[in-house]
Amino acid sequence: MVRIDDVIDTFLRRRPGADFSAIQRAYVFSAKQHEGQLRKSGEPYMVHPLEVARIIAEMGLDEASICGALLHDTIEDTATSKDEVTAMFGQEVAALVDGVTKLSGVNFTHKEQRQAESFRKLVVAMSEDIRVLLIKLGDRLHNMRTLEHMKPEARERIAQETREIYAPLADRLGIAWLKADLDDLAFMYLEPEAFEELQRSVDKTTKERKAYIQRTIDELQRFLKENGLDVKVTGRLKNFYSIHKKMRTKNIAYEDVHDAIAFRVVCDSLRDCYATLGFVHSRWVPVPGRFKDYVAMPKPNRYQSVHTTVVGKDGERIEIQIRTQEMHDVAEAGIAAHWGYKEGGGGNKNAADGFAWLRDLVEAQSESTDSQDFLESVKVDLFRDEVFVFTPEGEVKALRRGSSPLDFAFAVHTQVGSHCVGARVNGVQVPLRTELRNGDQIEIMTSKTQRPSPDWLEIAVTSRARNKIRAYLRQEQRKQARQAGGDLLEKALRKFGCSFPKMLKRGELEKLAGEMRFSNADDLIVAVGYGKVDLTDLINQLLPEDKRARPPAELKETPIERVMRKVKGSDDGIVLDGLDNLLVRFARCCNPLPGEDVVGFVSRGRGVVIHRRSCARAEALDPERRTKVQWSRQAVSQRPVKLRVTTGDRVGMLAAITNVFIKHDISIDSAHCQAEGHQRGVNVFTFMVRDLTQLNELVRGLKNTKDVVDVERVHY
Ligand code: MN
């Protein structure tokens, strides 16, 4: 049975002279907490944390990681709290234990197989410190080694999960031995017959294989030594699952797998690697297409080696991997090699170090042509852009970071999104504005009568949800404009004894629409509805000639036409002087200021409404209605603005703020000040400004004022 001394010995072998007092304390604490508990095998429970700790020590990880491994099941399986672990072992260890505990809540069941990739991402995303993931992998390896004690159903589920989730993760992290072990153990439980058959074939040939491997090693070593290269040559059978996969894809027997044995030449220097390659190729004939230079082009997981396959003297194929010692360590230990290369000791091993290494990896990836997208899967520091959440059925959805329940609802189905009235996150009802976090389980409440509203564009962040909401709103507006346009035309034509439906049916409107460069009659009617077309003109065109002479008195030009006529001569659209023109209004939702990027929308009977270009509500408006607007060179008006200023709650705070306003020559029209918990004051000021520049200067001045926490523009 493994003892704590074995763990410490392993730890010190990789990190000579390192402090291990915390490891001893973690052992004593964990053993006490797990006291009396047994594993399914009947052994004392403590065997498990000790074995996991030994695996972690073998990876060369630091003291905090070993402590984390020893304590990894205490929060979940014993009465221990995170606070206790923090108090005894510090934040770093507690965060590792907590991370592993959270990960164990992620379960992968059979029906979700096709989501393996999402689950891998989820697992990675949830372990915000890469060491959490390594401890989890160590935990999984020991559980796989002791899987025989589980019930058959559990065995299969765990083995499947190992194959789909954890072995690929080990691969992405570049830990070759771990991937091979996990794959082989999963193979043994998932395909026992195939496993045993392969085992028999391998056993039957053990003697010859050993002799062959030794012969080849001797020959390679001697030959390279004659040429002045001092190298270490090893040879071994590849892992079972990789041989099995080869047999299956090529549909061949074990005896016909030529590259079941990998020979490895470890050199002193990079130059020796290429020299070795040269000599090997001069002595044996290389197999075309089998030479790969992963030194010049590392794999995404930073694996480096030169691979070649040559034909031996008996016609057998020999696969040789050539690398330096450092490349070898990285190939075996992957990301864990990073900790191995850092000098031991030192409790300052913060997560950022690991991330820097990952960033290198990602950079290597961007130059690599390998389609296995490392970046996709190991977004440790890089998963800022995605969040992984569950449906009530346990299905995973990947959403943009910052997503709300509304985004989730649209990700499930457009109908669910469109009729969404509320959401429960992890069983608790929350506002639609809530930001989702990794691992949240979300339930959407719907109502048949609910419809997308313009407010939703201020909540939704995913393009899917935004597009659906926008499309719905625009379609609704268009429907209304179509209705209004039809009504207008019908009423006007009736005055002349003409029937609008008949004209429509006879295609007269369609023809006119074509002449006016609308794509069809409907678009023309919609334009009438929006007030973009001169109705008098239109009616005149439509009427038979004898009726045309008398323009109807009731049909005046539309407001928008009046606006357009007023600014005639300007090709740049409406020029906003903001004062005398009653037909131009500023949208209350975004309250644009002179200097801001704006856009106008025509509306029949209401002239032109000016929005900020970035206004979420403007996005919901039919682009058909859009009209160009710009601020006049000298804006003569003042525009009202509301600012919310959050401050510390101290004496003289308000006076300090008021002073800033005075300094910027702005008088406050109204102020609402109130204290808010945690010694915060929230003050809302209403005042007039000339333009954006003046406002920006004021805001900067406020932000630079002592104890001002936040300054935010408020819209109506
Ligand atoms: Mn465990």
PDB file of N, CA, C and O in Angstrom, residues 166-176 178-179 301 372 374:
ATOM      1  N   TYR A 166     -11.615  12.466 -20.927  1.00  0.00           N
ATOM      2  CA  TYR A 166     -10.358  12.665 -20.202  1.00  0.00           C
ATOM      3  C   TYR A 166      -9.122  12.273 -21.005  1.00  0.00           C
ATOM      4  O   TYR A 166      -8.096  12.959 -20.925  1.00  0.00           O
ATOM      5  N   ALA A 167      -9.192  11.183 -21.785  1.00  0.00           N
ATOM      6  CA  ALA A 167      -8.018  10.827 -22.590  1.00  0.00           C
ATOM      7  C   ALA A 167      -7.723  11.925 -23.629  1.00  0.00           C
ATOM      8  O   ALA A 167      -6.571  12.343 -23.765  1.00  0.00           O
ATOM      9  N   PRO A 168      -8.743  12.431 -24.334  1.00  0.00           N
ATOM     10  CA  PRO A 168      -8.450  13.541 -25.263  1.00  0.00           C
ATOM     11  C   PRO A 168      -7.892  14.773 -24.545  1.00  0.00           C
ATOM     12  O   PRO A 168      -7.041  15.473 -25.090  1.00  0.00           O
ATOM     13  N   LEU A 169      -8.372  15.015 -23.330  1.00  0.00           N
ATOM     14  CA  LEU A 169      -7.838  16.164 -22.590  1.00  0.00           C
ATOM     15  C   LEU A 169      -6.361  15.962 -22.285  1.00  0.00           C
ATOM     16  O   LEU A 169      -5.556  16.885 -22.434  1.00  0.00           O
ATOM     17  N   ALA A 170      -6.007  14.756 -21.846  1.00  0.00           N
ATOM     18  CA  ALA A 170      -4.598  14.461 -21.558  1.00  0.00           C
ATOM     19  C   ALA A 170      -3.771  14.665 -22.825  1.00  0.00           C
ATOM     20  O   ALA A 170      -2.665  15.198 -22.786  1.00  0.00           O
ATOM     21  N   ASP A 171      -4.337  14.277 -23.947  1.00  0.00           N
ATOM     22  CA  ASP A 171      -3.647  14.449 -25.223  1.00  0.00           C
ATOM     23  C   ASP A 171      -3.456  15.923 -25.544  1.00  0.00           C
ATOM     24  O   ASP A 171      -2.377  16.363 -25.922  1.00  0.00           O
ATOM     25  N   ARG A 172      -4.513  16.699 -25.374  1.00  0.00           N
ATOM     26  CA  ARG A 172      -4.414  18.127 -25.662  1.00  0.00           C
ATOM     27  C   ARG A 172      -3.392  18.794 -24.766  1.00  0.00           C
ATOM     28  O   ARG A 172      -2.767  19.772 -25.129  1.00  0.00           O
ATOM     29  N   LEU A 173      -3.255  18.263 -23.563  1.00  0.00           N
ATOM     30  CA  LEU A 173      -2.271  18.832 -22.645  1.00  0.00           C
ATOM     31  C   LEU A 173      -0.887  18.253 -22.899  1.00  0.00           C
ATOM     32  O   LEU A 173       0.074  18.606 -22.233  1.00  0.00           O
ATOM     33  N   GLY A 174      -0.811  17.340 -23.861  1.00  0.00           N
ATOM     34  CA  GLY A 174       0.493  16.818 -24.265  1.00  0.00           C
ATOM     35  C   GLY A 174       1.072  15.761 -23.343  1.00  0.00           C
ATOM     36  O   GLY A 174       2.256  15.447 -23.430  1.00  0.00           O
ATOM     37  N   ILE A 175       0.250  15.197 -22.439  1.00  0.00           N
ATOM     38  CA  ILE A 175       0.772  14.205 -21.499  1.00  0.00           C
ATOM     39  C   ILE A 175       0.566  12.810 -22.101  1.00  0.00           C
ATOM     40  O   ILE A 175      -0.446  12.134 -21.845  1.00  0.00           O
ATOM     41  N   ALA A 176       1.536  12.391 -22.903  1.00  0.00           N
ATOM     42  CA  ALA A 176       1.382  11.182 -23.720  1.00  0.00           C
ATOM     43  C   ALA A 176       1.132   9.941 -22.877  1.00  0.00           C
ATOM     44  O   ALA A 176       0.247   9.135 -23.193  1.00  0.00           O
ATOM     45  N   LEU A 178      -0.138   9.592 -19.961  1.00  0.00           N
ATOM     46  CA  LEU A 178      -1.444   9.603 -19.304  1.00  0.00           C
ATOM     47  C   LEU A 178      -2.541   9.280 -20.310  1.00  0.00           C
ATOM     48  O   LEU A 178      -3.451   8.503 -20.030  1.00  0.00           O
ATOM     49  N   LYS A 179      -2.424   9.868 -21.480  1.00  0.00           N
ATOM     50  CA  LYS A 179      -3.404   9.574 -22.522  1.00  0.00           C
ATOM     51  C   LYS A 179      -3.394   8.076 -22.841  1.00  0.00           C
ATOM     52  O   LYS A 179      -4.437   7.438 -22.926  1.00  0.00           O
ATOM     53  N   ASN A 301       0.123  20.545 -29.275  1.00  0.00           N
ATOM     54  CA  ASN A 301       0.375  20.357 -27.849  1.00  0.00           C
ATOM     55  C   ASN A 301       1.872  20.430 -27.518  1.00  0.00           C
ATOM     56  O   ASN A 301       2.312  19.986 -26.484  1.00  0.00           O
ATOM     57  N   GLN A 372      -6.389  19.776 -35.416  1.00  0.00           N
ATOM     58  CA  GLN A 372      -6.824  19.624 -34.029  1.00  0.00           C
ATOM     59  C   GLN A 372      -6.660  20.962 -33.338  1.00  0.00           C
ATOM     60  O   GLN A 372      -5.560  21.392 -33.046  1.00  0.00           O
ATOM     61  N   PHE A 374      -6.192  23.152 -30.745  1.00  0.00           N
ATOM     62  CA  PHE A 374      -5.866  23.210 -29.327  1.00  0.00           C
ATOM     63  C   PHE A 374      -6.541  24.405 -28.668  1.00  0.00           C
ATOM     64  O   PHE A 374      -7.113  24.322 -27.588  1.00  0.00           O
TER      65      PHE A 374
END
